[in-house]
Amino acid sequence: MTDDLLALAEASHRVIATHQAPSGAYPASPTFSAYRGYSWFRDGAFIAEGASRYGDADGPAAFHRWCADVLAKRADQVDALVARSRSGEHIPVADLLPTRYTIDGGVGNDPWWDFQLDGYGTWLWALAAHTDRHGPVDGVDAGVATAVRYLTTFWARPCYDWWEEHVDHRHVSTLGAIRAGLAAAASHPSLVAALSGTERATAAEAVGAIDALVLSSGVVDGHLTKWLGARDVDASLLACVVPFGLAGGDLGRATVAAVEDALCVDGGVHRYAADTFYGGGQWPLLTAFLGWNHAAAGRRDEALASLRWIAAQATPSGELPEQVGQHLLAPEREQEWIDRWGTVATPLLWSHGMYLTLAAELGLVGRAR
C-alpha cells in the first residue's frame, strides 16, 4: 500500500510541475471551465507548500516571485487604497484587489466573487516556510511590503470566504490566514528585511488585534466558528490550528474535534453542513488538512487513514479532483452545477499540493517541515 501512496506523490508533483506556467503561476485547474486560465494566491500558496516539502525548490520559488511581481505592479494602487481608507472613505469591493489573477498576472474580465483577503496572508506564510526549507527567494521584497500594507489596512473588513461566499461576514479562517502571514512578515528574517520599522510594528499590532477579536467573537463551546458571531463550523477552520497557529492547546484540539464530528463521514471531509456546490461532496484537500492536524498531534494512524482516503479518490491516471460525490449533502443540487460548469474540476492542483504536504508530514516523502 505504501508503494501506491508514493506513486501518487510522484504523480502529484508531476501534475503540479507540468501545469505550472512559464510565468510561475500555478493554475487552479488546467481544464475546468470556471477556473481555467486563473491562479489564486490561496490555492497556489498551498500548492507551492506541497511541492516545496516534496523537495522542489525552483517551482515554488517561481510561484513566489510571480506573486511578488503581481503585487509590486499594484503598489501604487494599494497605496491609493490605503490613503482612501485612512481618510475615512468607504471603498467599494470592486476597487479592492481581486482574489485571482490571470496566468500572466493580469486581472481577468470574467465576473467573480473577488474580494478575498486570505490569499495574501497565506502567500506570506508559505513564502516564509519555503525560505526556511530552501533558502531566500530573490525579487520578492516589494511584493511582501505591498501585501503587508494591504492586509494591515483591510484585515478587519468583511470579505468572501475560501468558498467565494458570504461577503458580509468576517470569516475566522480568513483571519487565521491573515494572522499567519502578518506574523511571518513581522518576525521572519527574510520578510522583515522588506519592511520599514513602522510596517513591522503595524503587522505585529494586527496579529494581536486578530487574536483578541477571534477569542472574543469567534469561539463558541470551546471551538472556533465559521465566522464571527456564528455557532457552526467550517472545514477551513482546520488551517487555523495547523498550519496557521491561530488556535492551539485546548482551543485547537476542540476545533479539530468539532470539524471532524460535524463534517467527516467515512474518512472524507465536507466543507460545511449546508454545502450544495456540486451536491456538497467531500474534498480531498480538506481531508488532507484533517490528516495534517492529526499528524502534528501525533495521531499517525488517523493521519495515514486520511492520506489513504485521498489516494482512493485518484483517477487511474493519478489525478485528484476538487471533490467526490460518494456522500453528497444535497444530491438534488449536483446536476445544476454540472450543467453550468461541467463535471467536477479534475485535476485540482490544490488537492495534489495538499496530498504532498500530508505525505511529507508523515515522513513518506520530502521534508516533514
XYZ file of C-alpha atoms in Angstrom:
369
model
C 0.000 0.000 0.000
C 2.883 2.370 0.708
C 4.070 1.919 -2.866
C 0.700 3.180 -4.098
C 0.930 6.198 -1.815
C 4.414 7.006 -3.080
C 3.327 6.570 -6.691
C 0.541 9.103 -6.177
C 3.020 11.511 -4.585
C 5.186 11.251 -7.691
C 2.136 11.754 -9.880
C 1.007 14.718 -7.790
C 4.304 16.501 -8.172
C 4.286 15.723 -11.880
C 0.803 17.242 -12.260
C 1.891 20.375 -10.395
C 5.168 20.791 -12.266
C 3.682 20.004 -15.674
C 0.931 22.582 -15.387
C 2.949 25.391 -13.794
C 3.014 28.268 -16.254
C 6.248 29.846 -17.539
C 5.250 32.936 -15.526
C 5.478 30.869 -12.341
C 1.725 30.831 -11.707
C 0.003 27.620 -10.701
C -3.368 27.314 -12.453
C -6.113 26.200 -10.092
C -7.218 23.595 -12.629
C -5.957 23.459 -16.207
C -9.204 22.175 -17.737
C -12.147 23.183 -15.526
C -14.263 25.827 -17.273
C -14.626 28.284 -14.376
C -11.007 28.067 -13.187
C -9.060 27.664 -16.425
C -6.531 30.426 -17.023
C -6.557 31.720 -13.451
C -4.304 31.417 -10.422
C -5.338 32.095 -6.831
C -2.809 33.206 -4.217
C -4.520 30.864 -1.706
C -4.573 27.759 -3.885
C -1.148 28.489 -5.278
C 0.426 29.022 -1.861
C -0.744 25.606 -0.680
C 0.295 24.038 -3.994
C 3.730 25.615 -3.568
C 3.921 24.352 0.016
C 3.311 20.787 -1.113
C 5.852 20.990 -3.915
C 8.380 22.645 -1.585
C 8.000 19.905 1.008
C 8.359 17.286 -1.698
C 11.791 18.726 -2.437
C 11.101 21.056 -5.350
C 12.925 24.338 -4.716
C 12.618 26.006 -8.109
C 8.918 25.630 -8.913
C 7.666 27.151 -5.666
C 10.280 29.910 -5.847
C 8.991 30.825 -9.307
C 5.453 30.957 -7.947
C 6.518 33.193 -5.058
C 8.271 35.552 -7.467
C 5.111 35.636 -9.611
C 3.025 36.607 -6.568
C 5.507 39.275 -5.570
C 5.544 40.696 -9.087
C 1.738 40.782 -9.246
C 1.684 42.807 -6.027
C 4.673 45.022 -6.784
C 2.982 46.159 -10.006
C -0.012 47.179 -7.896
C 1.910 49.002 -5.169
C 0.629 52.397 -6.276
C -2.937 51.069 -6.353
C -2.554 49.684 -2.828
C -1.030 52.934 -1.572
C -4.002 54.835 -3.011
C -6.432 52.412 -1.354
C -4.640 52.816 1.971
C -4.818 56.599 1.690
C -8.525 56.485 0.860
C -9.171 54.223 3.833
C -7.225 56.469 6.202
C -9.267 59.438 5.037
C -12.429 57.635 6.152
C -13.747 56.823 2.691
C -15.749 53.621 2.307
C -14.104 51.784 -0.561
C -16.350 49.662 -2.791
C -15.489 45.976 -3.076
C -14.898 46.393 -6.806
C -11.990 48.784 -6.126
C -10.074 46.338 -3.928
C -7.596 43.707 -5.087
C -9.038 40.544 -6.646
C -8.583 37.055 -5.282
C -7.429 35.559 -8.569
C -5.283 36.711 -11.465
C -4.710 35.522 -14.983
C -1.687 33.307 -15.527
C 0.291 36.303 -16.818
C -0.582 38.331 -13.708
C -3.407 40.403 -15.129
C -6.935 40.966 -13.870
C -9.415 38.826 -15.760
C -12.616 40.005 -17.386
C -14.793 37.179 -16.084
C -17.065 38.157 -13.195
C -16.115 36.545 -9.890
C -16.614 36.796 -6.130
C -13.372 38.626 -5.976
C -12.746 40.402 -2.685
C -10.932 37.833 -0.550
C -8.089 38.639 1.827
C -6.898 35.222 2.943
C -4.771 34.501 -0.117
C -2.375 37.360 0.557
C -1.784 36.184 4.118
C -1.425 32.569 3.028
C 1.169 33.606 0.470
C 3.311 35.391 3.071
C 3.131 32.339 5.348
C 4.064 29.947 2.513
C 6.926 32.172 1.362
C 8.431 32.084 4.850
C 8.008 28.301 5.068
C 9.649 27.763 1.679
C 12.523 30.061 2.631
C 13.160 28.011 5.771
C 13.482 24.881 3.638
C 15.255 26.057 0.520
C 16.711 29.484 1.245
C 15.617 33.032 0.407
C 13.698 33.814 -2.776
C 15.077 36.835 -4.568
C 12.983 39.639 -6.002
C 10.078 39.435 -3.548
C 10.655 42.376 -1.197
C 8.383 44.887 -2.938
C 5.567 42.345 -3.092
C 5.950 41.461 0.577
C 5.775 45.099 1.628
C 2.726 45.711 -0.576
C 0.924 42.692 0.860
C 1.619 43.848 4.397
C 0.351 47.386 3.746
C -2.813 45.987 2.164
C -3.542 43.459 4.902
C -2.832 45.766 7.839
C -5.267 48.286 6.360
C -8.136 45.989 5.424
C -7.840 42.879 7.625
C -10.899 43.728 9.720
C -13.208 44.256 6.766
C -15.798 41.565 5.854
C -14.972 39.701 2.647
C -15.746 36.496 0.769
C -14.511 33.297 2.408
C -12.414 30.444 0.934
C -15.501 29.307 -0.963
C -16.368 32.682 -2.564
C -19.386 33.073 -0.287
C -20.813 35.352 2.440
C -19.112 38.662 1.677
C -20.914 40.312 4.598
C -19.124 38.279 7.284
C -15.681 38.209 8.862
C -14.533 34.614 8.476
C -12.310 33.049 11.097
C -10.300 31.043 8.556
C -9.637 34.279 6.666
C -8.477 35.964 9.860
C -6.274 32.951 10.607
C -4.598 33.192 7.203
C -4.033 36.936 7.554
C -2.653 36.465 11.046
C -0.217 33.771 9.888
C 1.032 35.944 7.044
C 1.462 39.062 9.133
C 3.147 37.102 11.917
C 5.635 35.761 9.374
C 6.182 39.246 7.961
C 6.789 40.693 11.414
C 9.257 38.041 12.560
C 10.813 36.027 9.731
C 14.252 37.428 8.863
C 13.808 37.245 5.095
C 10.439 39.003 5.219
C 11.249 41.515 7.939
C 14.025 42.897 5.743
C 11.423 44.021 3.214
C 9.556 46.188 5.730
C 10.087 49.516 7.412
C 10.054 49.677 11.177
C 6.569 51.139 11.083
C 5.316 48.373 8.797
C 6.746 45.703 11.084
C 5.133 47.269 14.136
C 1.790 47.631 12.380
C 1.888 43.984 11.314
C 2.610 42.864 14.870
C -0.220 45.050 16.192
C -2.639 43.490 13.697
C -1.631 39.997 14.837
C -2.511 40.886 18.418
C -5.778 42.506 17.384
C -6.812 39.429 15.366
C -6.065 37.167 18.320
C -8.205 39.284 20.623
C -11.060 39.597 18.149
C -11.266 35.877 17.436
C -11.173 34.970 21.106
C -13.954 37.443 21.876
C -16.258 36.767 18.909
C -15.122 33.651 17.064
C -15.301 30.957 19.745
C -18.403 29.010 20.831
C -18.480 25.927 23.059
C -14.707 25.956 23.219
C -14.051 25.800 19.432
C -13.599 28.258 16.576
C -16.626 29.154 14.471
C -17.217 29.646 10.741
C -17.406 33.424 11.083
C -17.526 35.929 13.910
C -20.826 35.554 15.728
C -21.696 32.172 14.208
C -22.113 28.867 16.036
C -21.320 26.277 13.362
C -18.007 25.163 11.919
C -16.376 25.083 8.502
C -13.608 22.695 7.483
C -11.388 25.636 6.528
C -11.026 26.199 10.288
C -8.638 23.245 10.368
C -5.988 25.511 8.849
C -6.359 27.872 11.817
C -4.855 25.148 14.000
C -2.247 23.626 11.679
C -0.535 25.292 9.928
C -1.616 28.848 10.807
C -1.379 28.584 14.581
C -4.329 30.844 15.372
C -5.671 28.241 17.804
C -3.529 25.952 19.908
C -3.942 23.917 23.064
C -7.475 23.105 24.123
C -8.991 25.528 21.606
C -7.114 23.912 18.754
C -7.974 20.366 19.816
C -11.634 21.269 20.279
C -11.768 22.917 16.863
C -10.333 19.874 15.097
C -12.731 17.621 17.004
C -15.733 19.809 16.174
C -14.903 19.824 12.459
C -14.281 16.100 12.427
C -17.509 15.332 14.285
C -19.659 17.587 12.098
C -18.100 17.218 8.663
C -16.103 13.988 8.335
C -18.006 10.953 7.046
C -16.293 7.642 6.335
C -12.927 9.379 6.141
C -13.790 12.237 3.772
C -14.363 15.841 4.849
C -17.159 18.168 3.691
C -16.770 21.940 3.506
C -19.714 22.799 5.790
C -23.071 21.272 6.675
C -25.216 23.423 4.358
C -22.983 22.990 1.286
C -24.797 22.486 -2.031
C -21.942 23.092 -4.526
C -21.940 20.071 -6.853
C -24.271 18.484 -4.315
C -21.991 19.118 -1.337
C -19.387 16.399 -1.713
C -16.220 15.542 0.194
C -12.974 17.343 -0.575
C -9.577 15.601 -0.723
C -7.771 18.807 0.162
C -9.846 19.248 3.330
C -9.263 15.635 4.251
C -5.553 16.429 3.938
C -5.942 19.347 6.358
C -7.569 16.992 8.853
C -4.760 14.482 8.382
C -2.163 17.238 8.733
C -3.645 18.228 12.077
C -3.735 14.614 13.226
C -0.120 14.089 12.189
C 1.001 17.222 14.005
C -0.834 15.999 17.118
C 0.929 12.634 16.988
C -2.118 10.735 15.738
C -0.254 8.988 12.950
C -2.749 6.207 12.284
C -5.581 8.692 11.736
C -3.369 10.859 9.539
C -2.342 7.875 7.435
C -6.005 6.924 7.077
C -6.684 10.403 5.666
C -3.855 10.013 3.165
C -5.195 6.658 2.065
C -8.708 8.053 1.683
C -7.363 10.785 -0.587
C -5.369 8.278 -2.641
C -8.514 6.221 -3.174
C -10.128 9.219 -4.923
C -7.457 9.497 -7.633
C -8.272 8.684 -11.233
C -6.422 5.787 -12.905
C -4.025 8.349 -14.384
C -3.217 9.774 -10.935
C -5.296 12.954 -10.985
C -7.111 14.203 -7.878
C -10.461 16.006 -8.110
C -11.753 19.008 -6.218
C -14.485 16.919 -4.592
C -16.091 13.492 -4.818
C -19.756 12.559 -4.802
C -19.872 9.373 -2.803
C -21.591 11.108 0.143
C -23.480 14.163 -1.076
C -25.161 16.502 1.376
C -27.572 17.856 -1.264
C -27.682 15.338 -4.134
C -30.583 17.155 -5.769
C -28.266 20.143 -6.389
C -25.455 18.268 -8.176
C -26.783 18.369 -11.735
C -27.303 22.123 -11.842
C -23.560 22.643 -11.354
C -22.678 20.038 -13.955
C -24.987 21.828 -16.383
C -23.402 25.164 -15.506
C -19.665 24.361 -15.430
C -19.210 20.725 -16.433
C -18.021 17.847 -14.296
C -16.000 18.428 -11.110
C -12.587 20.068 -11.569
C -10.014 17.318 -12.206
C -7.140 17.696 -11.666
C -7.316 20.329 -8.967
C -3.724 21.298 -8.239
C -4.573 22.326 -4.671
C -5.670 18.729 -3.982
C -2.309 17.498 -5.251
C -0.403 20.055 -3.201
C -2.206 19.047 -0.032
C -1.573 15.365 -0.715
C 2.153 16.092 -0.939
C 2.063 18.124 2.269
C 0.383 15.328 4.206
C 2.664 12.679 2.705
C 5.671 14.763 3.752
C 4.238 15.371 7.211
C 4.028 11.601 7.613
C 7.646 11.217 6.508
C 6.809 9.294 3.341
C 8.366 11.872 1.003
C 10.457 15.019 1.196
C 10.600 17.061 4.368
C 8.130 16.993 7.248
C 8.627 20.703 7.993
